[in-house]
Amino acid sequence: MTNVLPDAELMHGYDVEAAITRGLLIDGVPRQVLFGEAAIAASYQAEALRIGPYPLGFLAQYVRTGGFSAALDLPEPVIGREAGELVRGWLRAAAGAGANLQREVVFARWLAEVALLITMRRDVRGEGE
């Protein structure tokens, strides 16, 4: 059983980039952490910078079709300087695990999950899209 972290700690204290690299390199617990705690933390971090689910969903499709290098070449993966820096950090961490089709697909699935978590939280709050 893991401890539940408060929202502020998830947003500012969780090393999502390290979880991405480990989760892409190592199956098992690190992969579970990537799709669990790291995805939740990333969704909070993204929302704090006003990144919605659609840009992350689009980026997930882009990674799935073009790979890490194509996504890193995007001039603005999401709108906004800080938001772009956050997402570029995630992309660099994923690319640091080494480009191969399986890792790119797993990372694209992770981005889609982060987008889904944002959507679900908005639905619960009654904000919709």
N, CA, C and O atoms as a printed pandas DataFrame, in Angstrom:
     atom_number atom_name residue_name chain_id  residue_number  x_coord  y_coord  z_coord
0              1         N          MET        A               1    0.843   -1.166    0.000
1              2        CA          MET        A               1    0.000    0.000    0.000
2              3         C          MET        A               1    0.896    1.239    0.000
3              4         O          MET        A               1    1.886    1.293    0.729
4              5         N          THR        A               2    0.547    2.232   -0.817
5              6        CA          THR        A               2    1.333    3.458   -0.876
6              7         C          THR        A               2    0.610    4.571   -0.138
7              8         O          THR        A               2   -0.611    4.537    0.016
8              9         N          ASN        A               3    1.368    5.551    0.314
9             10        CA          ASN        A               3    0.776    6.712    0.959
10            11         C          ASN        A               3    0.137    7.601   -0.088
11            12         O          ASN        A               3    0.642    7.711   -1.205
12            13         N          VAL        A               4   -0.957    8.230    0.259
13            14        CA          VAL        A               4   -1.616    9.167   -0.640
14            15         C          VAL        A               4   -1.016   10.535   -0.379
15            16         O          VAL        A               4   -1.036   11.024    0.751
16            17         N          LEU        A               5   -0.479   11.156   -1.430
17            18        CA          LEU        A               5    0.146   12.463   -1.296
18            19         C          LEU        A               5   -0.883   13.566   -1.491
19            20         O          LEU        A               5   -1.789   13.418   -2.311
20            21         N          PRO        A               6   -0.764   14.671   -0.755
21            22        CA          PRO        A               6   -1.685   15.787   -0.976
22            23         C          PRO        A               6   -1.463   16.417   -2.344
23            24         O          PRO        A               6   -0.390   16.285   -2.934
24            25         N          ASP        A               7   -2.483   17.102   -2.840
25            26        CA          ASP        A               7   -2.435   17.695   -4.176
26            27         C          ASP        A               7   -1.206   18.569   -4.394
27            28         O          ASP        A               7   -0.541   18.447   -5.423
28            29         N          ALA        A               8   -0.895   19.437   -3.454
29            30        CA          ALA        A               8    0.231   20.365   -3.633
30            31         C          ALA        A               8    1.544   19.601   -3.784
31            32         O          ALA        A               8    2.392   19.970   -4.595
32            33         N          GLU        A               9    1.705   18.547   -3.008
33            34        CA          GLU        A               9    2.933   17.760   -3.113
34            35         C          GLU        A               9    2.996   17.046   -4.453
35            36         O          GLU        A               9    4.070   16.942   -5.045
36            37         N          LEU        A              10    1.870   16.555   -4.939
37            38        CA          LEU        A              10    1.843   15.919   -6.250
38            39         C          LEU        A              10    2.208   16.919   -7.339
39            40         O          LEU        A              10    2.951   16.587   -8.262
40            41         N          MET        A              11    1.698   18.122   -7.240
41            42        CA          MET        A              11    1.935   19.116   -8.290
42            43         C          MET        A              11    3.382   19.566   -8.316
43            44         O          MET        A              11    3.965   19.716   -9.390
44            45         N          HIS        A              12    3.967   19.782   -7.156
45            46        CA          HIS        A              12    5.274   20.439   -7.128
46            47         C          HIS        A              12    6.433   19.556   -6.694
47            48         O          HIS        A              12    7.586   19.872   -6.987
48            49         N          GLY        A              13    6.154   18.460   -6.005
49            50        CA          GLY        A              13    7.240   17.698   -5.445
50            51         C          GLY        A              13    7.534   16.368   -6.100
51            52         O          GLY        A              13    8.529   15.727   -5.763
52            53         N          TYR        A              14    6.704   15.938   -7.020
53            54        CA          TYR        A              14    6.870   14.615   -7.608
54            55         C          TYR        A              14    7.737   14.711   -8.858
55            56         O          TYR        A              14    7.489   15.553   -9.721
56            57         N          ASP        A              15    8.741   13.863   -8.960
57            58        CA          ASP        A              15    9.647   13.882  -10.119
58            59         C          ASP        A              15    9.063   13.013  -11.234
59            60         O          ASP        A              15    9.392   11.835  -11.375
60            61         N          VAL        A              16    8.191   13.634  -12.015
61            62        CA          VAL        A              16    7.518   12.931  -13.109
62            63         C          VAL        A              16    8.532   12.473  -14.154
63            64         O          VAL        A              16    8.420   11.370  -14.690
64            65         N          GLU        A              17    9.513   13.313  -14.442
65            66        CA          GLU        A              17   10.500   12.967  -15.478
66            67         C          GLU        A              17   11.267   11.701  -15.120
67            68         O          GLU        A              17   11.488   10.851  -15.984
68            69         N          ALA        A              18   11.675   11.562  -13.870
69            70        CA          ALA        A              18   12.387   10.348  -13.451
70            71         C          ALA        A              18   11.476    9.130  -13.569
71            72         O          ALA        A              18   11.914    8.057  -13.986
72            73         N          ALA        A              19   10.212    9.299  -13.202
73            74        CA          ALA        A              19    9.257    8.188  -13.305
74            75         C          ALA        A              19    9.038    7.790  -14.759
75            76         O          ALA        A              19    8.864    6.608  -15.057
76            77         N          ILE        A              20    9.046    8.762  -15.666
77            78        CA          ILE        A              20    8.885    8.455  -17.093
78            79         C          ILE        A              20   10.046    7.596  -17.574
79            80         O          ILE        A              20    9.842    6.544  -18.179
80            81         N          THR        A              21   11.267    8.052  -17.301
81            82        CA          THR        A              21   12.443    7.309  -17.769
82            83         C          THR        A              21   12.466    5.893  -17.187
83            84         O          THR        A              21   12.662    4.923  -17.918
84            85         N          ARG        A              22   12.267    5.779  -15.888
85            86        CA          ARG        A              22   12.287    4.444  -15.247
86            87         C          ARG        A              22   11.146    3.575  -15.757
87            88         O          ARG        A              22   11.332    2.389  -16.026
88            89         N          GLY        A              23    9.969    4.169  -15.888
89            90        CA          GLY        A              23    8.813    3.395  -16.324
90            91         C          GLY        A              23    8.910    2.901  -17.752
91            92         O          GLY        A              23    8.347    1.862  -18.096
92            93         N          LEU        A              24    9.624    3.646  -18.585
93            94        CA          LEU        A              24    9.814    3.202  -19.965
94            95         C          LEU        A              24   10.921    2.165  -20.084
95            96         O          LEU        A              24   10.897    1.328  -20.987
96            97         N          LEU        A              25   11.882    2.216  -19.184
97            98        CA          LEU        A              25   13.006    1.281  -19.237
98            99         C          LEU        A              25   12.735   -0.037  -18.512
99           100         O          LEU        A              25   13.240   -1.086  -18.910
100          101         N          ILE        A              26   11.933    0.026  -17.443
101          102        CA          ILE        A              26   11.769   -1.142  -16.580
102          103         C          ILE        A              26   10.290   -1.484  -16.462
103          104         O          ILE        A              26    9.488   -0.676  -15.994
104          105         N          ASP        A              27    9.944   -2.689  -16.891
105          106        CA          ASP        A              27    8.565   -3.162  -16.741
106          107         C          ASP        A              27    8.346   -3.516  -15.271
107          108         O          ASP        A              27    9.295   -3.507  -14.487
108          109         N          GLY        A              28    7.139   -3.819  -14.900
109          110        CA          GLY        A              28    6.841   -4.190  -13.521
110          111         C          GLY        A              28    6.458   -2.971  -12.704
111          112         O          GLY        A              28    5.676   -2.135  -13.157
112          113         N          VAL        A              29    7.011   -2.865  -11.488
113          114        CA          VAL        A              29    6.636   -1.786  -10.573
114          115         C          VAL        A              29    6.911   -0.398  -11.160
115          116         O          VAL        A              29    6.036    0.463  -11.076
116          117         N          PRO        A              30    8.091   -0.139  -11.754
117          118        CA          PRO        A              30    8.299    1.199  -12.323
118          119         C          PRO        A              30    7.266    1.560  -13.398
119          120         O          PRO        A              30    6.866    2.720  -13.496
120          121         N          ARG        A              31    6.840    0.607  -14.186
121          122        CA          ARG        A              31    5.809    0.871  -15.198
122          123         C          ARG        A              31    4.467    1.148  -14.529
123          124         O          ARG        A              31    3.711    2.008  -14.980
124          125         N          GLN        A              32    4.172    0.418  -13.454
125          126        CA          GLN        A              32    2.932    0.664  -12.704
126          127         C          GLN        A              32    2.941    2.055  -12.085
127          128         O          GLN        A              32    1.918    2.741  -12.088
128          129         N          VAL        A              33    4.076    2.475  -11.559
129          130        CA          VAL        A              33    4.204    3.815  -10.981
130          131         C          VAL        A              33    3.997    4.863  -12.067
131          132         O          VAL        A              33    3.343    5.879  -11.833
132          133         N          LEU        A              34    4.548    4.622  -13.253
133          134        CA          LEU        A              34    4.380    5.561  -14.367
134          135         C          LEU        A              34    2.906    5.784  -14.669
135          136         O          LEU        A              34    2.471    6.922  -14.848
136          137         N          PHE        A              35    2.139    4.703  -14.725
137          138        CA          PHE        A              35    0.725    4.813  -15.076
138          139         C          PHE        A              35   -0.164    5.082  -13.861
139          140         O          PHE        A              35   -1.373    5.255  -14.011
140          141         N          GLY        A              36    0.412    5.119  -12.677
141          142        CA          GLY        A              36   -0.343    5.423  -11.470
142          143         C          GLY        A              36    0.028    6.798  -10.945
143          144         O          GLY        A              36   -0.472    7.816  -11.425
144          145         N          GLU        A              37    0.916    6.816   -9.948
145          146        CA          GLU        A              37    1.292    8.059   -9.277
146          147         C          GLU        A              37    1.829    9.122  -10.239
147          148         O          GLU        A              37    1.463   10.293  -10.137
148          149         N          ALA        A              38    2.692    8.719  -11.168
149          150        CA          ALA        A              38    3.294    9.705  -12.071
150          151         C          ALA        A              38    2.257   10.328  -12.995
151          152         O          ALA        A              38    2.324   11.524  -13.278
152          153         N          ALA        A              39    1.306    9.542  -13.465
153          154        CA          ALA        A              39    0.254   10.087  -14.329
154          155         C          ALA        A              39   -0.632   11.055  -13.558
155          156         O          ALA        A              39   -1.026   12.093  -14.089
156          157         N          ILE        A              40   -0.945   10.726  -12.317
157          158        CA          ILE        A              40   -1.756   11.613  -11.484
158          159         C          ILE        A              40   -1.005   12.921  -11.238
159          160         O          ILE        A              40   -1.565   14.006  -11.396
160          161         N          ALA        A              41    0.267   12.808  -10.848
161          162        CA          ALA        A              41    1.069   14.005  -10.601
162          163         C          ALA        A              41    1.180   14.859  -11.858
163          164         O          ALA        A              41    1.057   16.082  -11.797
164          165         N          ALA        A              42    1.412   14.214  -12.992
165          166        CA          ALA        A              42    1.530   14.955  -14.257
166          167         C          ALA        A              42    0.227   15.674  -14.597
167          168         O          ALA        A              42    0.248   16.791  -15.115
168          169         N          SER        A              43   -0.899   15.038  -14.307
169          170        CA          SER        A              43   -2.173   15.687  -14.613
170          171         C          SER        A              43   -2.379   16.925  -13.751
171          172         O          SER        A              43   -2.901   17.932  -14.229
172          173         N          TYR        A              44   -1.978   16.861  -12.490
173          174        CA          TYR        A              44   -2.061   18.041  -11.622
174          175         C          TYR        A              44   -1.116   19.137  -12.107
175          176         O          TYR        A              44   -1.491   20.308  -12.158
176          177         N          GLN        A              45    0.106   18.753  -12.464
177          178        CA          GLN        A              45    1.073   19.734  -12.951
178          179         C          GLN        A              45    0.574   20.396  -14.233
179          180         O          GLN        A              45    0.702   21.608  -14.405
180          181         N          ALA        A              46    0.007   19.596  -15.126
181          182        CA          ALA        A              46   -0.509   20.133  -16.387
182          183         C          ALA        A              46   -1.670   21.093  -16.129
183          184         O          ALA        A              46   -1.723   22.179  -16.707
184          185         N          GLU        A              47   -2.582   20.695  -15.276
185          186        CA          GLU        A              47   -3.722   21.568  -14.971
186          187         C          GLU        A              47   -3.284   22.873  -14.324
187          188         O          GLU        A              47   -3.871   23.925  -14.581
188          189         N          ALA        A              48   -2.260   22.809  -13.488
189          190        CA          ALA        A              48   -1.767   24.029  -12.843
190          191         C          ALA        A              48   -1.263   25.032  -13.873
191          192         O          ALA        A              48   -1.274   26.238  -13.627
192          193         N          LEU        A              49   -0.822   24.534  -15.024
193          194        CA          LEU        A              49   -0.333   25.415  -16.102
194          195         C          LEU        A              49   -1.366   25.584  -17.208
195          196         O          LEU        A              49   -1.052   26.054  -18.301
196          197         N          ARG        A              50   -2.608   25.191  -16.907
197          198        CA          ARG        A              50   -3.736   25.347  -17.818
198          199         C          ARG        A              50   -3.599   24.548  -19.116
199          200         O          ARG        A              50   -4.053   24.979  -20.176
200          201         N          ILE        A              51   -2.972   23.385  -19.015
201          202        CA          ILE        A              51   -2.900   22.474  -20.153
202          203         C          ILE        A              51   -4.131   21.584  -20.081
203          204         O          ILE        A              51   -4.342   20.889  -19.087
204          205         N          GLY        A              52   -4.929   21.604  -21.117
205          206        CA          GLY        A              52   -6.141   20.801  -21.145
206          207         C          GLY        A              52   -5.897   19.425  -21.727
207          208         O          GLY        A              52   -4.791   19.109  -22.164
208          209         N          PRO        A              53   -6.937   18.611  -21.730
209          210        CA          PRO        A              53   -6.787   17.243  -22.226
210          211         C          PRO        A              53   -6.582   17.160  -23.740
211          212         O          PRO        A              53   -5.884   16.265  -24.217
212          213         N          TYR        A              54   -7.178   18.076  -24.497
213          214        CA          TYR        A              54   -7.051   17.970  -25.956
214          215         C          TYR        A              54   -5.620   18.155  -26.456
215          216         O          TYR        A              54   -5.183   17.374  -27.301
216          217         N          PRO        A              55   -4.868   19.149  -25.978
217          218        CA          PRO        A              55   -3.476   19.249  -26.432
218          219         C          PRO        A              55   -2.647   18.016  -26.083
219          220         O          PRO        A              55   -1.809   17.590  -26.877
220          221         N          LEU        A              56   -2.876   17.438  -24.894
221          222        CA          LEU        A              56   -2.121   16.239  -24.520
222          223         C          LEU        A              56   -2.552   15.034  -25.344
223          224         O          LEU        A              56   -1.728   14.189  -25.694
224          225         N          GLY        A              57   -3.832   14.957  -25.652
225          226        CA          GLY        A              57   -4.311   13.875  -26.515
226          227         C          GLY        A              57   -3.740   13.991  -27.914
227          228         O          GLY        A              57   -3.361   12.989  -28.522
228          229         N          PHE        A              58   -3.676   15.219  -28.430
229          230        CA          PHE        A              58   -3.076   15.444  -29.742
230          231         C          PHE        A              58   -1.603   15.057  -29.730
231          232         O          PHE        A              58   -1.116   14.397  -30.647
232          233         N          LEU        A              59   -0.897   15.477  -28.673
233          234        CA          LEU        A              59    0.519   15.155  -28.563
234          235         C          LEU        A              59    0.733   13.646  -28.470
235          236         O          LEU        A              59    1.698   13.118  -29.021
236          237         N          ALA        A              60   -0.160   12.959  -27.778
237          238        CA          ALA        A              60   -0.065   11.495  -27.691
238          239         C          ALA        A              60   -0.145   10.876  -29.084
239          240         O          ALA        A              60    0.639    9.987  -29.416
240          241         N          GLN        A              61   -1.085   11.340  -29.892
241          242        CA          GLN        A              61   -1.205   10.839  -31.270
242          243         C          GLN        A              61    0.044   11.171  -32.081
243          244         O          GLN        A              61    0.502   10.365  -32.891
244          245         N          TYR        A              62    0.587   12.363  -31.856
245          246        CA          TYR        A              62    1.783   12.799  -32.581
246          247         C          TYR        A              62    2.976   11.901  -32.233
247          248         O          TYR        A              62    3.728   11.490  -33.117
248          249         N          VAL        A              63    3.143   11.602  -30.949
249          250        CA          VAL        A              63    4.231   10.711  -30.528
250          251         C          VAL        A              63    4.018    9.326  -31.114
251          252         O          VAL        A              63    4.966    8.688  -31.571
252          253         N          ARG        A              64    2.781    8.863  -31.103
253          254        CA          ARG        A              64    2.476    7.526  -31.616
254          255         C          ARG        A              64    2.834    7.411  -33.102
255          256         O          ARG        A              64    3.331    6.374  -33.541
256          257         N          THR        A              65    2.585    8.461  -33.865
257          258        CA          THR        A              65    2.841    8.389  -35.307
258          259         C          THR        A              65    4.238    8.857  -35.704
259          260         O          THR        A              65    4.811    8.337  -36.661
260          261         N          GLY        A              66    4.794    9.827  -34.986
261          262        CA          GLY        A              66    6.079   10.395  -35.395
262          263         C          GLY        A              66    7.249   10.061  -34.509
263          264         O          GLY        A              66    8.401   10.235  -34.907
264          265         N          GLY        A              67    6.971    9.579  -33.303
265          266        CA          GLY        A              67    8.045    9.225  -32.387
266          267         C          GLY        A              67    8.520   10.399  -31.550
267          268         O          GLY        A              67    8.031   11.521  -31.681
268          269         N          PHE        A              68    9.493   10.110  -30.683
269          270        CA          PHE        A              68   10.018   11.117  -29.769
270          271         C          PHE        A              68   10.675   12.274  -30.514
271          272         O          PHE        A              68   10.441   13.436  -30.183
272          273         N          SER        A              69   11.491   11.967  -31.510
273          274        CA          SER        A              69   12.239   13.032  -32.178
274          275         C          SER        A              69   11.316   14.009  -32.889
275          276         O          SER        A              69   11.556   15.216  -32.859
276          277         N          ALA        A              70   10.271   13.511  -33.522
277          278        CA          ALA        A              70    9.329   14.408  -34.200
278          279         C          ALA        A              70    8.608   15.297  -33.186
279          280         O          ALA        A              70    8.397   16.483  -33.440
280          281         N          ALA        A              71    8.231   14.730  -32.045
281          282        CA          ALA        A              71    7.546   15.515  -31.016
282          283         C          ALA        A              71    8.482   16.568  -30.424
283          284         O          ALA        A              71    8.060   17.690  -30.145
284          285         N          LEU        A              72    9.751   16.207  -30.232
285          286        CA          LEU        A              72   10.711   17.178  -29.707
286          287         C          LEU        A              72   10.997   18.297  -30.702
287          288         O          LEU        A              72   11.397   19.392  -30.306
288          289         N          ASP        A              73   10.798   18.031  -31.976
289          290        CA          ASP        A              73   11.022   19.057  -33.003
290          291         C          ASP        A              73    9.866   20.043  -33.127
291          292         O          ASP        A              73    9.990   21.054  -33.818
292          293         N          LEU        A              74    8.733   19.760  -32.460
293          294        CA          LEU        A              74    7.612   20.697  -32.528
294          295         C          LEU        A              74    8.031   22.032  -31.916
295          296         O          LEU        A              74    8.613   22.057  -30.832
296          297         N          PRO        A              75    7.744   23.136  -32.595
297          298        CA          PRO        A              75    8.144   24.435  -32.045
298          299         C          PRO        A              75    7.400   24.782  -30.752
299          300         O          PRO        A              75    7.941   25.476  -29.891
300          301         N          GLU        A              76    6.169   24.305  -30.617
301          302        CA          GLU        A              76    5.375   24.564  -29.418
302          303         C          GLU        A              76    4.450   23.365  -29.201
303          304         O          GLU        A              76    3.346   23.326  -29.743
304          305         N          PRO        A              77    4.906   22.370  -28.397
305          306        CA          PRO        A              77    4.091   21.162  -28.224
306          307         C          PRO        A              77    2.740   21.456  -27.559
307          308         O          PRO        A              77    1.751   20.775  -27.828
308          309         N          VAL        A              78    2.707   22.457  -26.704
309          310        CA          VAL        A              78    1.474   22.975  -26.113
310          311         C          VAL        A              78    1.639   24.491  -26.026
311          312         O          VAL        A              78    2.753   25.004  -26.129
312          313         N          ILE        A              79    0.540   25.198  -25.839
313          314        CA          ILE        A              79    0.581   26.655  -25.833
314          315         C          ILE        A              79    1.083   27.167  -24.490
315          316         O          ILE        A              79    0.645   26.715  -23.432
316          317         N          GLY        A              80    1.998   28.107  -24.550
317          318        CA          GLY        A              80    2.533   28.743  -23.347
318          319         C          GLY        A              80    3.953   28.311  -23.064
319          320         O          GLY        A              80    4.313   27.149  -23.249
320          321         N          ARG        A              81    4.767   29.269  -22.607
321          322        CA          ARG        A              81    6.176   28.997  -22.356
322          323         C          ARG        A              81    6.362   27.973  -21.233
323          324         O          ARG        A              81    7.053   26.972  -21.424
324          325         N          GLU        A              82    5.756   28.210  -20.066
325          326        CA          GLU        A              82    5.915   27.285  -18.941
326          327         C          GLU        A              82    5.307   25.919  -19.245
327          328         O          GLU        A              82    5.891   24.885  -18.922
328          329         N          ALA        A              83    4.146   25.925  -19.859
329          330        CA          ALA        A              83    3.491   24.666  -20.222
330          331         C          ALA        A              83    4.364   23.889  -21.204
331          332         O          ALA        A              83    4.526   22.675  -21.077
332          333         N          GLY        A              84    4.921   24.595  -22.179
333          334        CA          GLY        A              84    5.801   23.958  -23.149
334          335         C          GLY        A              84    7.037   23.365  -22.497
335          336         O          GLY        A              84    7.482   22.279  -22.869
336          337         N          GLU        A              85    7.599   24.086  -21.513
337          338        CA          GLU        A              85    8.778   23.577  -20.803
338          339         C          GLU        A              85    8.446   22.298  -20.036
339          340         O          GLU        A              85    9.231   21.350  -20.023
340          341         N          LEU        A              86    7.279   22.282  -19.401
341          342        CA          LEU        A              86    6.858   21.084  -18.669
342          343         C          LEU        A              86    6.761   19.886  -19.600
343          344         O          LEU        A              86    7.326   18.828  -19.326
344          345         N          VAL        A              87    6.047   20.060  -20.692
345          346        CA          VAL        A              87    5.832   18.957  -21.631
346          347         C          VAL        A              87    7.131   18.558  -22.327
347          348         O          VAL        A              87    7.369   17.371  -22.553
348          349         N          ARG        A              88    7.970   19.528  -22.666
349          350        CA          ARG        A              88    9.276   19.197  -23.257
350          351         C          ARG        A              88   10.127   18.376  -22.296
351          352         O          ARG        A              88   10.854   17.478  -22.719
352          353         N          GLY        A              89   10.037   18.686  -20.996
353          354        CA          GLY        A              89   10.752   17.885  -20.000
354          355         C          GLY        A              89   10.289   16.438  -20.019
355          356         O          GLY        A              89   11.099   15.516  -19.925
356          357         N          TRP        A              90    8.976   16.245  -20.142
357          358        CA          TRP        A              90    8.447   14.882  -20.232
358          359         C          TRP        A              90    8.957   14.197  -21.489
359          360         O          TRP        A              90    9.366   13.037  -21.454
360          361         N          LEU        A              91    8.929   14.928  -22.606
361          362        CA          LEU        A              91    9.386   14.357  -23.880
362          363         C          LEU        A              91   10.873   14.008  -23.824
363          364         O          LEU        A              91   11.275   12.942  -24.291
364          365         N          ARG        A              92   11.687   14.892  -23.259
365          366        CA          ARG        A              92   13.128   14.617  -23.146
366          367         C          ARG        A              92   13.381   13.403  -22.252
367          368         O          ARG        A              92   14.248   12.579  -22.547
368          369         N          ALA        A              93   12.620   13.296  -21.157
369          370        CA          ALA        A              93   12.778   12.144  -20.263
370          371         C          ALA        A              93   12.422   10.852  -20.994
371          372         O          ALA        A              93   13.103    9.838  -20.841
372          373         N          ALA        A              94   11.367   10.893  -21.779
373          374        CA          ALA        A              94   10.961    9.706  -22.544
374          375         C          ALA        A              94   12.007    9.368  -23.598
375          376         O          ALA        A              94   12.381    8.206  -23.757
376          377         N          ALA        A              95   12.473   10.373  -24.309
377          378        CA          ALA        A              95   13.479   10.143  -25.349
378          379         C          ALA        A              95   14.789    9.651  -24.739
379          380         O          ALA        A              95   15.528    8.900  -25.376
380          381         N          GLY        A              96   15.075   10.071  -23.515
381          382        CA          GLY        A              96   16.285    9.636  -22.826
382          383         C          GLY        A              96   16.305    8.141  -22.553
383          384         O          GLY        A              96   17.368    7.555  -22.352
384          385         N          ALA        A              97   15.136    7.529  -22.546
385          386        CA          ALA        A              97   15.058    6.076  -22.359
386          387         C          ALA        A              97   15.476    5.338  -23.623
387          388         O          ALA        A              97   15.661    4.121  -23.603
388          389         N          GLY        A              98   15.625    6.068  -24.715
389          390        CA          GLY        A              98   16.004    5.461  -25.988
390          391         C          GLY        A              98   14.796    5.279  -26.875
391          392         O          GLY        A              98   13.766    4.748  -26.461
392          393         N          ALA        A              99   14.946    5.727  -28.095
393          394        CA          ALA        A              99   13.829    5.657  -29.038
394          395         C          ALA        A              99   13.676    4.239  -29.573
395          396         O          ALA        A              99   14.599    3.667  -30.153
396          397         N          ASN        A             100   12.511    3.704  -29.367
397          398        CA          ASN        A             100   12.101    2.483  -30.061
398          399         C          ASN        A             100   10.577    2.495  -30.070
399          400         O          ASN        A             100    9.946    3.175  -29.261
400          401         N          LEU        A             101   10.008    1.756  -30.971
401          402        CA          LEU        A             101    8.568    1.805  -31.180
402          403         C          LEU        A             101    7.783    1.466  -29.915
403          404         O          LEU        A             101    6.799    2.138  -29.607
404          405         N          GLN        A             102    8.193    0.452  -29.189
405          406        CA          GLN        A             102    7.458    0.049  -27.986
406          407         C          GLN        A             102    7.446    1.168  -26.957
407          408         O          GLN        A             102    6.393    1.468  -26.394
408          409         N          ARG        A             103    8.591    1.793  -26.696
409          410        CA          ARG        A             103    8.645    2.882  -25.713
410          411         C          ARG        A             103    7.816    4.080  -26.161
411          412         O          ARG        A             103    7.165    4.735  -25.347
412          413         N          GLU        A             104    7.846    4.356  -27.452
413          414        CA          GLU        A             104    7.058    5.484  -27.960
414          415         C          GLU        A             104    5.562    5.225  -27.804
415          416         O          GLU        A             104    4.804    6.137  -27.472
416          417         N          VAL        A             105    5.141    4.001  -28.039
417          418        CA          VAL        A             105    3.722    3.653  -27.871
418          419         C          VAL        A             105    3.331    3.714  -26.397
419          420         O          VAL        A             105    2.257    4.215  -26.064
420          421         N          VAL        A             106    4.188    3.211  -25.513
421          422        CA          VAL        A             106    3.893    3.255  -24.078
422          423         C          VAL        A             106    3.793    4.708  -23.614
423          424         O          VAL        A             106    2.879    5.054  -22.865
424          425         N          PHE        A             107    4.713    5.553  -24.046
425          426        CA          PHE        A             107    4.680    6.963  -23.651
426          427         C          PHE        A             107    3.439    7.654  -24.215
427          428         O          PHE        A             107    2.818    8.466  -23.529
428          429         N          ALA        A             108    3.078    7.342  -25.440
429          430        CA          ALA        A             108    1.858    7.919  -26.024
430          431         C          ALA        A             108    0.633    7.499  -25.217
431          432         O          ALA        A             108   -0.261    8.312  -24.982
432          433         N          ARG        A             109    0.585    6.239  -24.790
433          434        CA          ARG        A             109   -0.516    5.782  -23.931
434          435         C          ARG        A             109   -0.533    6.536  -22.615
435          436         O          ARG        A             109   -1.597    6.877  -22.099
436          437         N          TRP        A             110    0.660    6.799  -22.069
437          438        CA          TRP        A             110    0.760    7.537  -20.813
438          439         C          TRP        A             110    0.231    8.967  -20.982
439          440         O          TRP        A             110   -0.529    9.449  -20.141
440          441         N          LEU        A             111    0.628    9.640  -22.058
441          442        CA          LEU        A             111    0.110   10.989  -22.314
442          443         C          LEU        A             111   -1.413   10.982  -22.426
443          444         O          LEU        A             111   -2.085   11.869  -21.899
444          445         N          ALA        A             112   -1.947    9.982  -23.111
445          446        CA          ALA        A             112   -3.402    9.868  -23.248
446          447         C          ALA        A             112   -4.057    9.648  -21.882
447          448         O          ALA        A             112   -5.146   10.162  -21.626
448          449         N          GLU        A             113   -3.399    8.888  -21.008
449          450        CA          GLU        A             113   -3.944    8.682  -19.667
450          451         C          GLU        A             113   -3.928    9.976  -18.861
451          452         O          GLU        A             113   -4.881   10.265  -18.137
452          453         N          VAL        A             114   -2.864   10.751  -18.977
453          454        CA          VAL        A             114   -2.802   12.042  -18.285
454          455         C          VAL        A             114   -3.951   12.932  -18.759
455          456         O          VAL        A             114   -4.605   13.591  -17.952
456          457         N          ALA        A             115   -4.191   12.947  -20.061
457          458        CA          ALA        A             115   -5.310   13.722  -20.613
458          459         C          ALA        A             115   -6.640   13.225  -20.057
459          460         O          ALA        A             115   -7.512   14.030  -19.731
460          461         N          LEU        A             116   -6.803   11.916  -19.947
461          462        CA          LEU        A             116   -8.037   11.343  -19.417
462          463         C          LEU        A             116   -8.238   11.733  -17.951
463          464         O          LEU        A             116   -9.360   12.032  -17.542
464          465         N          LEU        A             117   -7.183   11.732  -17.170
465          466        CA          LEU        A             117   -7.292   12.126  -15.764
466          467         C          LEU        A             117   -7.752   13.578  -15.635
467          468         O          LEU        A             117   -8.562   13.900  -14.766
468          469         N          ILE        A             118   -7.239   14.446  -16.491
469          470        CA          ILE        A             118   -7.675   15.852  -16.476
470          471         C          ILE        A             118   -9.157   15.937  -16.824
471          472         O          ILE        A             118   -9.916   16.654  -16.172
472          473         N          THR        A             119   -9.559   15.207  -17.849
473          474        CA          THR        A             119  -10.969   15.195  -18.258
474          475         C          THR        A             119  -11.859   14.704  -17.120
475          476         O          THR        A             119  -12.900   15.300  -16.842
476          477         N          MET        A             120  -11.455   13.630  -16.471
477          478        CA          MET        A             120  -12.261   13.067  -15.386
478          479         C          MET        A             120  -12.385   14.055  -14.232
479          480         O          MET        A             120  -13.472   14.226  -13.678
480          481         N          ARG        A             121  -11.285   14.705  -13.864
481          482        CA          ARG        A             121  -11.353   15.671  -12.768
482          483         C          ARG        A             121  -12.264   16.845  -13.130
483          484         O          ARG        A             121  -13.016   17.333  -12.287
484          485         N          ARG        A             122  -12.196   17.293  -14.373
485          486        CA          ARG        A             122  -13.075   18.379  -14.822
486          487         C          ARG        A             122  -14.533   17.950  -14.785
487          488         O          ARG        A             122  -15.402   18.727  -14.389
488          489         N          ASP        A             123  -14.802   16.731  -15.191
489          490        CA          ASP        A             123  -16.177   16.228  -15.159
490          491         C          ASP        A             123  -16.709   16.177  -13.731
491          492         O          ASP        A             123  -17.855   16.549  -13.475
492          493         N          VAL        A             124  -15.872   15.715  -12.800
493          494        CA          VAL        A             124  -16.295   15.634  -11.408
494          495         C          VAL        A             124  -16.572   17.034  -10.849
495          496         O          VAL        A             124  -17.510   17.227  -10.075
496          497         N          ARG        A             125  -15.754   17.997  -11.245
497          498        CA          ARG        A             125  -15.961   19.377  -10.777
498          499         C          ARG        A             125  -17.098   20.068  -11.522
499          500         O          ARG        A             125  -17.509   21.166  -11.146
500          501         N          GLY        A             126  -17.606   19.434  -12.575
501          502        CA          GLY        A             126  -18.690   20.021  -13.356
502          503         C          GLY        A             126  -18.238   21.084  -14.327
503          504         O          GLY        A             126  -19.029   21.929  -14.746
504          505         N          GLU        A             127  -16.957   21.044  -14.690
505          506        CA          GLU        A             127  -16.418   22.058  -15.604
506          507         C          GLU        A             127  -16.547   21.655  -17.064
507          508         O          GLU        A             127  -16.523   22.520  -17.939
508          509         N          GLY        A             128  -16.682   20.375  -17.347
509          510        CA          GLY        A             128  -16.717   19.936  -18.753
510          511         C          GLY        A             128  -15.420   20.305  -19.434
511          512         O          GLY        A             128  -14.376   20.354  -18.783
512          513         N          GLU        A             129  -15.458   20.560  -20.702
513          514        CA          GLU        A             129  -14.266   20.942  -21.466
514          515         C          GLU        A             129  -14.369   22.389  -21.713
515          516         O          GLU        A             129  -13.486   22.973  -22.341
